[in-house]
């Protein structure tokens, strides 16, 4: 099965994907992760992508399309369930995706803008083990705090924050989302495969609704 998660930045797509991977044997395809890996490599392309991400815009469609297609085909060949997180972002990408595979279910996570901004600017991650935390949400996601700094509960490393997780960039990302990505909901509604879920329900309840429907 191929599941597509839709929702604005900070709506919880990454968290829900992690739960599906951990408990329901899904493989995740996150364009964000693929692109950040390229940035981390320090390549010429990575530096170009880094500048685009920091401005709150999206990288070229051709680059993203090719990255996603490679992994979709890889997981389909291995007969794995797939959760798409962050792709497609617009109608053009959705049409391209349909040329080589079928999306079985679409879940739209809905959260108000004010809360989305609060969630995103509060995100911190561990550079050692990859664990994620948030200082602006529930206590379940709080890191260890020592002398005004944040540390990982799993490995003890000092946490870092993505450079694009700031208020100005976040607001621009939300604007771009509404202009380019929200129309995807209507696109997939015509196929009668969209389920809308309140993104404030908590990850366990959201995952339960996804699996049951």
mmCIF file of C-alpha atoms in Angstrom:
data_model
loop_
_atom_site.group_PDB
_atom_site.id
_atom_site.type_symbol
_atom_site.label_atom_id
_atom_site.label_comp_id
_atom_site.label_asym_id
_atom_site.label_seq_id
_atom_site.Cartn_x
_atom_site.Cartn_y
_atom_site.Cartn_z
ATOM 1 C CA UNK A 1 0.000 0.000 0.000
ATOM 2 C CA UNK A 2 1.120 3.547 -0.714
ATOM 3 C CA UNK A 3 -0.084 6.131 1.836
ATOM 4 C CA UNK A 4 0.312 9.870 1.284
ATOM 5 C CA UNK A 5 0.391 12.223 4.282
ATOM 6 C CA UNK A 6 -0.633 15.807 3.538
ATOM 7 C CA UNK A 7 -0.343 18.735 5.908
ATOM 8 C CA UNK A 8 1.437 22.045 6.397
ATOM 9 C CA UNK A 9 4.969 22.179 7.871
ATOM 10 C CA UNK A 10 4.685 21.306 11.576
ATOM 11 C CA UNK A 11 1.413 19.370 11.226
ATOM 12 C CA UNK A 12 3.064 16.173 12.470
ATOM 13 C CA UNK A 13 3.696 14.231 9.279
ATOM 14 C CA UNK A 14 7.162 13.176 10.383
ATOM 15 C CA UNK A 15 5.962 11.930 13.766
ATOM 16 C CA UNK A 16 3.111 9.953 12.242
ATOM 17 C CA UNK A 17 5.449 8.458 9.652
ATOM 18 C CA UNK A 18 7.778 7.313 12.434
ATOM 19 C CA UNK A 19 4.913 5.566 14.231
ATOM 20 C CA UNK A 20 3.825 3.810 11.042
ATOM 21 C CA UNK A 21 7.396 2.650 10.446
ATOM 22 C CA UNK A 22 7.883 1.496 14.033
ATOM 23 C CA UNK A 23 4.585 -0.311 14.572
ATOM 24 C CA UNK A 24 3.109 -1.089 11.154
ATOM 25 C CA UNK A 25 6.098 -2.017 9.001
ATOM 26 C CA UNK A 26 6.012 0.974 6.635
ATOM 27 C CA UNK A 27 8.949 2.390 4.696
ATOM 28 C CA UNK A 28 9.090 6.185 4.650
ATOM 29 C CA UNK A 29 9.968 8.366 1.703
ATOM 30 C CA UNK A 30 10.612 11.873 2.988
ATOM 31 C CA UNK A 31 11.956 14.364 0.489
ATOM 32 C CA UNK A 32 13.140 16.481 3.399
ATOM 33 C CA UNK A 33 15.395 13.693 4.662
ATOM 34 C CA UNK A 34 16.730 12.954 1.178
ATOM 35 C CA UNK A 35 17.513 16.615 0.535
ATOM 36 C CA UNK A 36 19.098 17.187 3.961
ATOM 37 C CA UNK A 37 21.362 14.194 3.376
ATOM 38 C CA UNK A 38 22.583 15.870 0.194
ATOM 39 C CA UNK A 39 23.156 19.137 2.068
ATOM 40 C CA UNK A 40 25.098 17.300 4.775
ATOM 41 C CA UNK A 41 27.342 15.745 2.116
ATOM 42 C CA UNK A 42 28.687 19.224 1.341
ATOM 43 C CA UNK A 43 28.441 18.712 -2.410
ATOM 44 C CA UNK A 44 27.891 21.556 -4.883
ATOM 45 C CA UNK A 45 24.274 20.429 -5.273
ATOM 46 C CA UNK A 46 23.949 20.233 -1.492
ATOM 47 C CA UNK A 47 25.054 23.851 -1.084
ATOM 48 C CA UNK A 48 22.536 24.938 -3.716
ATOM 49 C CA UNK A 49 19.750 23.018 -1.966
ATOM 50 C CA UNK A 50 20.797 24.514 1.390
ATOM 51 C CA UNK A 51 20.250 28.045 0.101
ATOM 52 C CA UNK A 52 16.824 27.187 -1.292
ATOM 53 C CA UNK A 53 15.667 25.485 1.920
ATOM 54 C CA UNK A 54 16.803 28.392 4.097
ATOM 55 C CA UNK A 55 14.725 30.782 1.990
ATOM 56 C CA UNK A 56 11.630 28.654 2.612
ATOM 57 C CA UNK A 57 11.192 27.653 -1.037
ATOM 58 C CA UNK A 58 11.258 24.241 -2.733
ATOM 59 C CA UNK A 59 14.008 22.679 -4.843
ATOM 60 C CA UNK A 60 13.463 21.885 -8.542
ATOM 61 C CA UNK A 61 10.746 19.406 -9.479
ATOM 62 C CA UNK A 62 13.053 17.304 -11.644
ATOM 63 C CA UNK A 63 15.509 16.693 -8.817
ATOM 64 C CA UNK A 64 12.818 15.748 -6.322
ATOM 65 C CA UNK A 65 10.905 13.618 -8.836
ATOM 66 C CA UNK A 66 13.956 11.517 -9.626
ATOM 67 C CA UNK A 67 14.861 11.023 -5.961
ATOM 68 C CA UNK A 68 11.362 9.872 -5.056
ATOM 69 C CA UNK A 69 10.924 7.603 -8.080
ATOM 70 C CA UNK A 70 14.136 5.773 -7.238
ATOM 71 C CA UNK A 71 12.970 4.950 -3.712
ATOM 72 C CA UNK A 72 9.350 4.163 -4.611
ATOM 73 C CA UNK A 73 10.486 1.599 -7.162
ATOM 74 C CA UNK A 74 13.022 0.181 -4.701
ATOM 75 C CA UNK A 75 10.422 -0.386 -1.964
ATOM 76 C CA UNK A 76 7.748 -1.630 -4.354
ATOM 77 C CA UNK A 77 10.178 -4.221 -5.678
ATOM 78 C CA UNK A 78 10.771 -5.328 -2.086
ATOM 79 C CA UNK A 79 6.951 -5.455 -1.580
ATOM 80 C CA UNK A 80 6.967 -2.908 1.248
ATOM 81 C CA UNK A 81 4.193 -0.550 2.370
ATOM 82 C CA UNK A 82 5.198 3.054 1.677
ATOM 83 C CA UNK A 83 4.357 6.297 3.472
ATOM 84 C CA UNK A 84 5.045 9.450 1.441
ATOM 85 C CA UNK A 85 5.920 12.457 3.604
ATOM 86 C CA UNK A 86 6.467 15.804 1.856
ATOM 87 C CA UNK A 87 5.846 14.540 -1.666
ATOM 88 C CA UNK A 88 4.027 15.310 -3.875
ATOM 89 C CA UNK A 89 3.826 19.006 -2.976
ATOM 90 C CA UNK A 90 1.843 20.149 -6.002
ATOM 91 C CA UNK A 91 -0.386 18.938 -8.824
ATOM 92 C CA UNK A 92 2.487 18.554 -11.277
ATOM 93 C CA UNK A 93 4.346 16.206 -8.928
ATOM 94 C CA UNK A 94 1.148 14.260 -8.241
ATOM 95 C CA UNK A 95 0.591 13.731 -11.945
ATOM 96 C CA UNK A 96 4.196 12.607 -12.393
ATOM 97 C CA UNK A 97 3.828 10.169 -9.487
ATOM 98 C CA UNK A 98 0.724 8.677 -11.131
ATOM 99 C CA UNK A 99 2.744 7.792 -14.243
ATOM 100 C CA UNK A 100 4.575 5.004 -12.417
ATOM 101 C CA UNK A 101 2.561 4.135 -9.284
ATOM 102 C CA UNK A 102 -0.856 4.446 -7.594
ATOM 103 C CA UNK A 103 -1.574 6.195 -4.294
ATOM 104 C CA UNK A 104 -3.990 4.057 -2.271
ATOM 105 C CA UNK A 105 -4.836 6.392 0.603
ATOM 106 C CA UNK A 106 -4.382 10.112 1.387
ATOM 107 C CA UNK A 107 -4.521 11.503 4.939
ATOM 108 C CA UNK A 108 -4.751 15.267 5.464
ATOM 109 C CA UNK A 109 -3.547 16.482 8.892
ATOM 110 C CA UNK A 110 -5.165 19.812 9.826
ATOM 111 C CA UNK A 111 -3.642 22.219 12.399
ATOM 112 C CA UNK A 112 -4.191 26.001 12.774
ATOM 113 C CA UNK A 113 -1.324 28.278 11.624
ATOM 114 C CA UNK A 114 -0.587 29.746 15.075
ATOM 115 C CA UNK A 115 0.095 26.306 16.516
ATOM 116 C CA UNK A 116 2.105 25.253 13.462
ATOM 117 C CA UNK A 117 4.512 28.175 13.950
ATOM 118 C CA UNK A 118 4.848 27.379 17.653
ATOM 119 C CA UNK A 119 5.583 23.729 16.924
ATOM 120 C CA UNK A 120 8.220 24.404 14.275
ATOM 121 C CA UNK A 121 10.251 27.060 16.114
ATOM 122 C CA UNK A 122 10.337 24.740 19.131
ATOM 123 C CA UNK A 123 11.865 21.781 17.274
ATOM 124 C CA UNK A 124 15.319 20.489 18.244
ATOM 125 C CA UNK A 125 17.149 17.387 17.039
ATOM 126 C CA UNK A 126 20.017 15.184 18.153
ATOM 127 C CA UNK A 127 22.983 15.247 15.742
ATOM 128 C CA UNK A 128 24.233 11.930 17.124
ATOM 129 C CA UNK A 129 21.265 9.526 17.221
ATOM 130 C CA UNK A 130 18.643 11.505 15.290
ATOM 131 C CA UNK A 131 16.082 11.748 18.123
ATOM 132 C CA UNK A 132 13.637 14.660 17.858
ATOM 133 C CA UNK A 133 12.342 16.976 20.591
ATOM 134 C CA UNK A 134 10.106 20.021 20.953
ATOM 135 C CA UNK A 135 10.318 22.641 23.700
ATOM 136 C CA UNK A 136 6.945 24.188 22.807
ATOM 137 C CA UNK A 137 4.651 21.146 22.852
ATOM 138 C CA UNK A 138 3.821 18.335 25.294
ATOM 139 C CA UNK A 139 6.173 17.081 28.020
ATOM 140 C CA UNK A 140 6.578 13.814 26.091
ATOM 141 C CA UNK A 141 8.854 15.609 23.616
ATOM 142 C CA UNK A 142 10.884 17.725 26.051
ATOM 143 C CA UNK A 143 14.683 17.217 26.069
ATOM 144 C CA UNK A 144 17.015 17.370 29.058
ATOM 145 C CA UNK A 145 17.713 21.012 30.002
ATOM 146 C CA UNK A 146 21.033 22.043 31.554
ATOM 147 C CA UNK A 147 22.168 25.655 31.998
ATOM 148 C CA UNK A 148 19.876 26.863 29.213
ATOM 149 C CA UNK A 149 21.018 24.208 26.740
ATOM 150 C CA UNK A 150 19.163 21.160 25.449
ATOM 151 C CA UNK A 151 20.458 17.581 25.539
ATOM 152 C CA UNK A 152 19.246 14.235 24.166
ATOM 153 C CA UNK A 153 17.513 11.842 26.561
ATOM 154 C CA UNK A 154 18.755 8.851 24.569
ATOM 155 C CA UNK A 155 22.475 9.515 24.095
ATOM 156 C CA UNK A 156 23.185 12.718 26.016
ATOM 157 C CA UNK A 157 24.435 14.744 23.038
ATOM 158 C CA UNK A 158 23.734 18.481 22.843
ATOM 159 C CA UNK A 159 20.798 19.188 20.528
ATOM 160 C CA UNK A 160 20.837 21.397 17.455
ATOM 161 C CA UNK A 161 18.132 23.309 15.587
ATOM 162 C CA UNK A 162 17.603 23.528 11.834
ATOM 163 C CA UNK A 163 18.519 26.964 10.462
ATOM 164 C CA UNK A 164 15.171 27.201 8.645
ATOM 165 C CA UNK A 165 13.148 26.640 11.842
ATOM 166 C CA UNK A 166 12.647 30.349 12.541
ATOM 167 C CA UNK A 167 9.472 32.460 12.487
ATOM 168 C CA UNK A 168 10.171 34.372 9.239
ATOM 169 C CA UNK A 169 11.020 31.255 7.231
ATOM 170 C CA UNK A 170 8.164 29.264 8.749
ATOM 171 C CA UNK A 171 5.581 31.869 7.765
ATOM 172 C CA UNK A 172 6.894 31.848 4.215
ATOM 173 C CA UNK A 173 6.777 28.041 4.125
ATOM 174 C CA UNK A 174 3.136 28.105 5.247
ATOM 175 C CA UNK A 175 2.314 30.644 2.523
ATOM 176 C CA UNK A 176 4.002 28.489 -0.123
ATOM 177 C CA UNK A 177 2.173 25.405 1.187
ATOM 178 C CA UNK A 178 -1.240 27.008 0.867
ATOM 179 C CA UNK A 179 -0.518 28.259 -2.636
ATOM 180 C CA UNK A 180 1.076 25.119 -4.069
ATOM 181 C CA UNK A 181 0.283 22.070 -1.932
ATOM 182 C CA UNK A 182 -3.229 22.544 -0.528
ATOM 183 C CA UNK A 183 -4.797 22.064 -3.999
ATOM 184 C CA UNK A 184 -3.602 18.446 -3.759
ATOM 185 C CA UNK A 185 -6.432 17.771 -1.324
ATOM 186 C CA UNK A 186 -8.985 18.615 -4.007
ATOM 187 C CA UNK A 187 -6.981 16.659 -6.591
ATOM 188 C CA UNK A 188 -7.150 13.470 -4.528
ATOM 189 C CA UNK A 189 -10.690 14.102 -3.287
ATOM 190 C CA UNK A 190 -11.826 13.521 -6.850
ATOM 191 C CA UNK A 191 -10.385 10.020 -6.493
ATOM 192 C CA UNK A 192 -12.326 9.531 -3.213
ATOM 193 C CA UNK A 193 -9.234 8.474 -1.242
ATOM 194 C CA UNK A 194 -8.839 11.429 1.175
ATOM 195 C CA UNK A 195 -9.386 11.263 4.953
ATOM 196 C CA UNK A 196 -9.087 14.492 7.006
ATOM 197 C CA UNK A 197 -7.820 14.141 10.587
ATOM 198 C CA UNK A 198 -7.339 16.718 13.373
ATOM 199 C CA UNK A 199 -3.564 17.016 13.821
ATOM 200 C CA UNK A 200 -4.018 17.843 17.534
ATOM 201 C CA UNK A 201 -5.384 14.423 18.482
ATOM 202 C CA UNK A 202 -1.986 12.986 19.361
ATOM 203 C CA UNK A 203 0.131 10.584 17.333
ATOM 204 C CA UNK A 204 -1.308 7.341 18.750
ATOM 205 C CA UNK A 205 -4.920 8.314 18.002
ATOM 206 C CA UNK A 206 -4.022 9.610 14.555
ATOM 207 C CA UNK A 207 -2.176 6.414 13.625
ATOM 208 C CA UNK A 208 -5.108 4.357 14.910
ATOM 209 C CA UNK A 209 -7.509 6.296 12.690
ATOM 210 C CA UNK A 210 -5.227 5.856 9.675
ATOM 211 C CA UNK A 211 -4.925 2.101 10.131
ATOM 212 C CA UNK A 212 -8.645 1.554 10.793
ATOM 213 C CA UNK A 213 -9.934 3.530 7.804
#
